[in-house]
Coordinates of C-alpha atoms and ligand atoms in Angstrom, one line a residue:
X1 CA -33.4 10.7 -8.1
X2 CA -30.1 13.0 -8.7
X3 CA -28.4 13.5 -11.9
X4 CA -24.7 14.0 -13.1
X5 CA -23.8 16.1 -15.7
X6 CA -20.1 15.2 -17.2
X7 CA -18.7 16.5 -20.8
X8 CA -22.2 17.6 -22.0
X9 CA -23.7 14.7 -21.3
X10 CA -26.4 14.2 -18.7
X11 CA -26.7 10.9 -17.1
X12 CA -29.5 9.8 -14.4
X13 CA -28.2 8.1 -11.5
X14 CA -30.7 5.0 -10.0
X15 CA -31.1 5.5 -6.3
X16 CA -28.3 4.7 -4.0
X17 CA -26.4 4.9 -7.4
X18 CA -22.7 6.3 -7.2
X19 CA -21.3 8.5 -9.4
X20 CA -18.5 6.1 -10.6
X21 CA -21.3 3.2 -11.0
X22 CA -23.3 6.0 -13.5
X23 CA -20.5 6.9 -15.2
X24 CA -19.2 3.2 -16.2
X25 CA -22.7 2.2 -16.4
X26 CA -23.3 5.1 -19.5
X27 CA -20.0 3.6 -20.6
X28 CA -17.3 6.3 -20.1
X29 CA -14.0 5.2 -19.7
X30 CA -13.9 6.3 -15.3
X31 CA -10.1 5.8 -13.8
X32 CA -11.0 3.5 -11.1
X33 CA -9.5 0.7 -9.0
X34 CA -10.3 -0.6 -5.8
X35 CA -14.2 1.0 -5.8
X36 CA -13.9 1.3 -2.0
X37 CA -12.6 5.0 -1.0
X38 CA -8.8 3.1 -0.8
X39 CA -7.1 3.6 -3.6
X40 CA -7.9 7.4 -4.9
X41 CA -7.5 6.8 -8.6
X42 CA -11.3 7.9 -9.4
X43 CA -10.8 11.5 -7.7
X44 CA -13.2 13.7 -10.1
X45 CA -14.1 17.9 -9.4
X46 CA -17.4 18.8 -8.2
X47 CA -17.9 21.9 -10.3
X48 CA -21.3 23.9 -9.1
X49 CA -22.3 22.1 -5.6
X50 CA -20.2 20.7 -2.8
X51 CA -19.4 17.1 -3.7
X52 CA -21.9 14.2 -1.9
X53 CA -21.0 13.7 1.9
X54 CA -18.6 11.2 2.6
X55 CA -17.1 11.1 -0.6
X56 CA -13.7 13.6 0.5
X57 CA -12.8 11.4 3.5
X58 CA -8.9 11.0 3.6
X59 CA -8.5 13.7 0.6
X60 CA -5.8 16.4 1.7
X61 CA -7.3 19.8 2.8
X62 CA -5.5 21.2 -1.1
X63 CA -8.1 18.9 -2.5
X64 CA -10.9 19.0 -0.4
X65 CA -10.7 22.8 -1.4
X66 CA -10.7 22.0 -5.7
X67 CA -14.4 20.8 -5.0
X68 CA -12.2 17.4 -5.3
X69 CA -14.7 13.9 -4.1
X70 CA -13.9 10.3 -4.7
X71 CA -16.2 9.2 -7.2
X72 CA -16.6 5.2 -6.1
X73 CA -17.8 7.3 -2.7
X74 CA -20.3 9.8 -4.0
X75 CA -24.1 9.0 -3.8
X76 CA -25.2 12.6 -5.1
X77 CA -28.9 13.7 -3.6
X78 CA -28.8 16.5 -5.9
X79 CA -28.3 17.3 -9.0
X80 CA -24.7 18.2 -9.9
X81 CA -22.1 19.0 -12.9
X82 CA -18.5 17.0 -11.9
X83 CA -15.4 17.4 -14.3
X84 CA -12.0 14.9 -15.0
X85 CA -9.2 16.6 -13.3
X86 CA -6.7 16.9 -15.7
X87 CA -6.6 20.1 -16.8
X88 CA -5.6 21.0 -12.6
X89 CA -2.4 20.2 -13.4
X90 CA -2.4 17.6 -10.2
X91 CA -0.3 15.0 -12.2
X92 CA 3.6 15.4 -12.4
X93 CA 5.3 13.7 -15.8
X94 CA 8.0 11.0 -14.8
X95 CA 10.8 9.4 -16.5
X96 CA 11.3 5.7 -16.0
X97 CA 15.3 5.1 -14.9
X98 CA 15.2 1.6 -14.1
X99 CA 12.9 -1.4 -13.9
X100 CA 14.6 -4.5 -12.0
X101 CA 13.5 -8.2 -10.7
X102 CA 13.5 -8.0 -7.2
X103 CA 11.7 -11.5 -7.3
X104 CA 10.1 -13.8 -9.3
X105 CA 7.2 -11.6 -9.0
X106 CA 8.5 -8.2 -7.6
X107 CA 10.1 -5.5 -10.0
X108 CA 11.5 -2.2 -9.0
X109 CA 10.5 0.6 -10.8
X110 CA 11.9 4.1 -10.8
X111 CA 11.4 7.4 -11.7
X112 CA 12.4 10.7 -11.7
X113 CA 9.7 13.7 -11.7
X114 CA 9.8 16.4 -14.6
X115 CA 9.2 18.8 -11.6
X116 CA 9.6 18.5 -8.1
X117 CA 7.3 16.3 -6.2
X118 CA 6.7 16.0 -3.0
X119 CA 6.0 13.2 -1.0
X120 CA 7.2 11.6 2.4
X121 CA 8.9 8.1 1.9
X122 CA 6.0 5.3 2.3
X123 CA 3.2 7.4 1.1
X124 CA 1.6 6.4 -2.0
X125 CA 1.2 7.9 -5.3
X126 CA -1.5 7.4 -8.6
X127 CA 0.7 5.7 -11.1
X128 CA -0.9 7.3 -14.5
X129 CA -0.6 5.4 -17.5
X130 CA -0.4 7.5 -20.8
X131 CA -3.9 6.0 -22.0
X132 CA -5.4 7.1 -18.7
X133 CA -4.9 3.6 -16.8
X134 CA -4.3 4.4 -13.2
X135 CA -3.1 2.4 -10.1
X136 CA -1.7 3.2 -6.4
X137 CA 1.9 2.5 -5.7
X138 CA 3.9 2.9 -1.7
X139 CA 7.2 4.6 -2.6
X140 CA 9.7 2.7 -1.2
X141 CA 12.6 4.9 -0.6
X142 CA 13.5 8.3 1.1
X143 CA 12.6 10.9 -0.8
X144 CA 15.3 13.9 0.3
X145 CA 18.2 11.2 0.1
X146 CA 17.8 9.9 -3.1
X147 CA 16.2 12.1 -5.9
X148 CA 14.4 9.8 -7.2
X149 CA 11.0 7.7 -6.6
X150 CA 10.7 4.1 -5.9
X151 CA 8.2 1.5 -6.4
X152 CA 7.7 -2.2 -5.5
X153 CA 5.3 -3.6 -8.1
X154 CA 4.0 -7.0 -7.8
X155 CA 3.2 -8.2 -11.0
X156 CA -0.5 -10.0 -10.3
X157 CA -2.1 -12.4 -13.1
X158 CA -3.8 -10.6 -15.8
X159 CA -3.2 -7.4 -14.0
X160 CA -3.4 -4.5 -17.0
X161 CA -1.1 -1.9 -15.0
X162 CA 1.3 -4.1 -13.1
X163 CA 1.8 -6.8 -16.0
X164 CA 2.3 -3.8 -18.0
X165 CA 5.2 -2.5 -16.0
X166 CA 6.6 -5.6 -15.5
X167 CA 6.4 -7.0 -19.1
X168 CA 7.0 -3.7 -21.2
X169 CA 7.9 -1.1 -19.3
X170 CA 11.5 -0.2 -19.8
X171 CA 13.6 2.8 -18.8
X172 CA 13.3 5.9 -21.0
X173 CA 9.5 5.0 -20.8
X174 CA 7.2 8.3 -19.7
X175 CA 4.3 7.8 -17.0
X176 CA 2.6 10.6 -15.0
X177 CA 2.5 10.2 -10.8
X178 CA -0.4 12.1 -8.9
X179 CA -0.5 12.8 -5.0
X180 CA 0.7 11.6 -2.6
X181 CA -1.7 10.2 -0.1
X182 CA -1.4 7.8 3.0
X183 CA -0.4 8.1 6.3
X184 CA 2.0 5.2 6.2
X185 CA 4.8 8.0 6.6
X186 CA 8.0 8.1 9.5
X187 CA 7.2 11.0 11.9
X188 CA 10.1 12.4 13.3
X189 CA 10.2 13.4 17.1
X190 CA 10.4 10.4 19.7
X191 CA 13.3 8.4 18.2
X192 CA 13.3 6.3 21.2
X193 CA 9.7 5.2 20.8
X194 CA 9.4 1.3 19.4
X195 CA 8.7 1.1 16.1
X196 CA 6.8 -2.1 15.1
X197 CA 6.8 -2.7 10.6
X198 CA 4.2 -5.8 9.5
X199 CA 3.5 -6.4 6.2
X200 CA 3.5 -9.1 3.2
X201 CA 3.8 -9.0 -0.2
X202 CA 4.6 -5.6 -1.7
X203 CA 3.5 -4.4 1.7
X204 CA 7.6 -3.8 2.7
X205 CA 7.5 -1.0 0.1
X206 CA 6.5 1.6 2.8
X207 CA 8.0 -0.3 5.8
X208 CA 11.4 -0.2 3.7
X209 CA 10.8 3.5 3.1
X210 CA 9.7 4.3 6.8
X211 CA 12.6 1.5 7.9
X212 CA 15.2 3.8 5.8
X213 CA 14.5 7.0 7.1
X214 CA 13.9 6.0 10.9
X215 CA 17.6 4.2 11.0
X216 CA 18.6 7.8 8.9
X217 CA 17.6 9.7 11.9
X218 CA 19.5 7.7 14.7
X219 CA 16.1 6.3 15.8
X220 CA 17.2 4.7 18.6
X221 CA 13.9 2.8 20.0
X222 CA 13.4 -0.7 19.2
X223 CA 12.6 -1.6 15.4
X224 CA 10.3 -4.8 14.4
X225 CA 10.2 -5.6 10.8
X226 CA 8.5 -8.8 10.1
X227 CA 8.1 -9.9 6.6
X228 CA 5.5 -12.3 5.9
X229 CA 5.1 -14.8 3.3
X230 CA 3.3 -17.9 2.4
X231 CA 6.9 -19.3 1.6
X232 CA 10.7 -18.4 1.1
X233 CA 9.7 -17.3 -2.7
X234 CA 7.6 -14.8 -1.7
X235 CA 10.4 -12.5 0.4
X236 CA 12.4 -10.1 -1.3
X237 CA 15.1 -7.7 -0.1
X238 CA 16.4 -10.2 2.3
X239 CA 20.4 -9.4 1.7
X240 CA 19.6 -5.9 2.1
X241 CA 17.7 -6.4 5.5
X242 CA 19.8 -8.6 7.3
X243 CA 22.4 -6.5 6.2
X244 CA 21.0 -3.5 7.7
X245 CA 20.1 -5.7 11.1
X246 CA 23.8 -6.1 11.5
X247 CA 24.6 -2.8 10.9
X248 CA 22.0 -1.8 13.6
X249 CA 21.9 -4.2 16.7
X250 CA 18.0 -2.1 17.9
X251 CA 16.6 -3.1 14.5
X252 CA 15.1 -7.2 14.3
X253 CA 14.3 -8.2 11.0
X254 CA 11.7 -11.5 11.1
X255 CA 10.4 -13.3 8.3
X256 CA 7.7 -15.1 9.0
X257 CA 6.4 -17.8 6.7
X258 CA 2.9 -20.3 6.7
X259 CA 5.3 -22.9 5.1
X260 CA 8.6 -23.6 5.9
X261 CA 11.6 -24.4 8.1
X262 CA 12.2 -22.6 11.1
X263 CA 15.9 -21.3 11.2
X264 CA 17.4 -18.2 12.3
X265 CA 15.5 -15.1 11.4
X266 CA 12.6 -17.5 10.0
X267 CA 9.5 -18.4 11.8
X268 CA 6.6 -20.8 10.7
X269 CA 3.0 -19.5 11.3
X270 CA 0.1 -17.0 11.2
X271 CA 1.9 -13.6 10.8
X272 CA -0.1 -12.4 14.0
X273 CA 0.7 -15.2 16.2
X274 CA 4.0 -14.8 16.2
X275 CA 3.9 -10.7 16.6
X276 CA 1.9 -11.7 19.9
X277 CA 4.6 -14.6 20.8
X278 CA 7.5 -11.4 20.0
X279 CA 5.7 -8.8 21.3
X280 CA 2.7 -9.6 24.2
X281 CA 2.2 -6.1 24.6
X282 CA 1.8 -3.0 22.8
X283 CA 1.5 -0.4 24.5
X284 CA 3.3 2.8 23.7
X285 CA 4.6 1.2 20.3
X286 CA 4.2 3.0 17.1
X287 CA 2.8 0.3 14.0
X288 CA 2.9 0.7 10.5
X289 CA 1.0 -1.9 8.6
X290 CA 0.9 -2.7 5.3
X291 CA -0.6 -4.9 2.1
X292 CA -3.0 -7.7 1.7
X293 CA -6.3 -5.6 2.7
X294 CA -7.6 -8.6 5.0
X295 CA -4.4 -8.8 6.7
X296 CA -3.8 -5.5 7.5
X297 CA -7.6 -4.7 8.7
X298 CA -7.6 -7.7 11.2
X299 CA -4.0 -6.6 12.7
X300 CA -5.2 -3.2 12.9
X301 CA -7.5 -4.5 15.6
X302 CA -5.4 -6.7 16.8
X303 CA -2.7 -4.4 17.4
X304 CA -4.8 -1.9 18.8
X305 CA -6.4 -4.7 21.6
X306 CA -3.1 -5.2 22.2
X307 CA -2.2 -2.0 23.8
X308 CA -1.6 0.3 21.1
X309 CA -3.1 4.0 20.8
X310 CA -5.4 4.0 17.7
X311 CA -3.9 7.3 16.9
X312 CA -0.4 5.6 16.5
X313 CA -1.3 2.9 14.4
X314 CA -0.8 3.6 10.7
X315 CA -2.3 1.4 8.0
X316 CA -2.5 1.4 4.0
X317 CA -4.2 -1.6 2.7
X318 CA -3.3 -2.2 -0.7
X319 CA -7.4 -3.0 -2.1
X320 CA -7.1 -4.0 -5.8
X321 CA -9.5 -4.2 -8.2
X322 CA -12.9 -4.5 -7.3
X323 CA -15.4 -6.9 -9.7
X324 CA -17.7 -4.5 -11.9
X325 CA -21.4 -4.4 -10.2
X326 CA -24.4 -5.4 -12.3
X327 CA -26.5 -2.4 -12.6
Ligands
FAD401 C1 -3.0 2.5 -1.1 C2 -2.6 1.4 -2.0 C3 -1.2 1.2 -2.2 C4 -0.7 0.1 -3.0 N1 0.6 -0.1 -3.1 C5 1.0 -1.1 -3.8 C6 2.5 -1.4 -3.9 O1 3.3 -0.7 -3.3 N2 2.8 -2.4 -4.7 C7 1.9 -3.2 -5.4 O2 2.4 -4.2 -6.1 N3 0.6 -2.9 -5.3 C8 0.1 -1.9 -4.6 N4 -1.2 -1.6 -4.6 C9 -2.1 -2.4 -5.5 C10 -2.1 -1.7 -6.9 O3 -2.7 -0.4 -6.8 C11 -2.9 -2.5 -7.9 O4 -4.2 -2.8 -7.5 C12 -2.2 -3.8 -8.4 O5 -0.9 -3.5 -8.9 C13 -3.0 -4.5 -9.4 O6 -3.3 -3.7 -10.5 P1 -3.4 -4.2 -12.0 O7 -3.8 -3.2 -12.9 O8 -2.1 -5.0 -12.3 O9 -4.5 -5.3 -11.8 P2 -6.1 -5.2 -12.2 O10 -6.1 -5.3 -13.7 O11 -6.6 -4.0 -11.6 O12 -6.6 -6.5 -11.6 C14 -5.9 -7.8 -11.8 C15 -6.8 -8.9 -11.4 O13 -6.9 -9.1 -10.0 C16 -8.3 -9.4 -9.7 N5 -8.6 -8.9 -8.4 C17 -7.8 -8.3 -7.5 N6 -8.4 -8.0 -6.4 C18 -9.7 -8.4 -6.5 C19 -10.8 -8.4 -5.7 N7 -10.7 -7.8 -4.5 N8 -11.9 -8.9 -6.2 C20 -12.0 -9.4 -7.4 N9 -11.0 -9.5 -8.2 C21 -9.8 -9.0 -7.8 C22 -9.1 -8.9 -10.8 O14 -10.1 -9.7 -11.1 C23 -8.1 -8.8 -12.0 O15 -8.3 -9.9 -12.8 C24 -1.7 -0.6 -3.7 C25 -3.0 -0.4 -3.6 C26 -3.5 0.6 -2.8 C27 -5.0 0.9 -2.7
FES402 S1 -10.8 5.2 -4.2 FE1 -12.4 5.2 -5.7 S2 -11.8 3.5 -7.0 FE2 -10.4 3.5 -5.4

């Protein structure tokens, strides 16, 4: 049976036990989120032995290096001493320069960074509460163009961070941002390639972000955004992307919705069938996917069995808070 050791205090791990599980379990206060390597919001130091395997999956080399390990991943099978990281200095202070209804349930939040931060537009970032509270955000934007960070936050029902910044965050507000991470990211080079965008929800944070900078760069390859929704309420930034399909005849911007009418630029049905109806085959397409977690895992196959490379097929589900386990 391994054992942490974390501010002086030494806590006994059960078997299988995780370090994030022992820490809540002894009733410290662990930033955590989506318990399932996703969301990177319980990142803790390993401080005398190399963290537990498995638990640095996905963390950047600069991290990797720290002794950095996700916590919700760690089963420890020794002995170790871990740390909080923020005395590393890995968090950037952020002023908040506007929060705005996108929807009945969307806002737009953004913020400029005390310091330069650097990121690629659709990655996604540790939103850091003052008290500690800490969620993942997709910034929305392009970075080099606009000087500022973006964020599309859906505000979810008793949510603590996003009612927060929907409710009573306002502009002059401070918050700290931590990363990036994700490879949900436009990679320049091929601008003929065909670039497919799913996602619903908040997912069209990225895919607005990776949408931006593609049509930035005279990507000249086919573009498919669709949007799903369970209904016309759930869509936001519809002006602003059929305005941009006009502007650029190689970009088709689809909404597709389980309840509905179908009209022009509106279909009705399961977000996959129609991709398949659009697009029968996939190969040599680049896909970006993005949101609900079940959504984007079964396109992720899907889209692969339908002829594209795995290596070309970039996915951040947005996991959310996971129920506490019973010791
Ligand atoms: C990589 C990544 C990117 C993300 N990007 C965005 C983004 O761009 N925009 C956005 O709006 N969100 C995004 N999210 C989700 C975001 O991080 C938060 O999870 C979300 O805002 C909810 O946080 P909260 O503190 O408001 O809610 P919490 O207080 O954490 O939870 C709210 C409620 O939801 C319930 N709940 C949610 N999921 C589950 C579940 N699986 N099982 C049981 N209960 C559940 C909880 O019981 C709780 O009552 C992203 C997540 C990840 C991992
Ligand atoms: S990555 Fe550990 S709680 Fe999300």
């Amino acid at each position: 049976m391994a054992s942490i050791e974390y501010q002086g205090r030494r806590l006994e791990l059960a078997p299988g036990e995780t370090v994030l599980d022992g820490l809540l379990a002894a009733g410290v206060d662990a930033p955590h989120s989506c318990r399932s390597g996703h969301c990177r919001t319980c990142v803790a130091r390993a401080l005398d032995v190399a963290p537990p395997a498995g638990s640095q999956e996905g963390l950047k080399d600069s991290w990797r290096e720290l002794g950095l390990f996700l916590t919700c991943r760690a089963v420890p099978t020794e002995d170790m001493r871990i740390a909080a990281t923020d005395d590393l200095g890995l968090e950037v202070g952020a002023t908040v320069t506007a929060v705005e209804r996108l929807s009945h349930d969307v806002v737009r939040l953004r913020l400029e960074t005390d310091e330069p931060f650097e990121h690629r537009g659709g990655q996604f970032v540790t939103l850091v509460r003052v008290d500690g509270l800490a969620r993942s955000y997709s910034t929305a934007n392009v970075p080099g163009r606009d000087g500022f960070i973006e964020l599309h936050v859906r505000e979810i029902a008793n949510g603590a961070m996003s009612g927060w910044i929907a409710r009573e965050l306002k502009p002059g507000g401070r918050v700290a941002v931590r990363g990036p991470e994700g490879e949900c990211f436009y990679v320049h080079g091929r601008p003929e390639q065909p670039l497919l965008l799913v996602g619903t929800g908040t997912g069209l944070a990225p895919l607005f972000a990776i949408l931006q900078e593609a049509l930035a760069h005279a990507h000249s390859g086919r573009i498919v955004l669709l949007q799903g929704a369970v209904d016309e309420r759930g869509l936001y930034l519809v002006d602003e992307l059929r305005a941009l399909a006009k502007l650029h005849p190689n970009f088709e911007y689809v909404r597709c919705l389980l309840r509905g009418e179908a009209q022009e630029g509106i279909e009705i049905g399961a977000i996959d069938a129609i991709l398949r109806a659009r697009i029968p085959a996939l190969r040599g397409w680049r896909a970006y996917l993005c949101g609900n977690p079940e959504l984007v895992f079964d396109l992720r196959k899907k889209v692969f069995l339908g002829g594209a490379n795995s290596k070309e097929i970039h996915a951040d589900a947005f996991v959310m808070k996971a129920p506490a386990l019973a010791r």
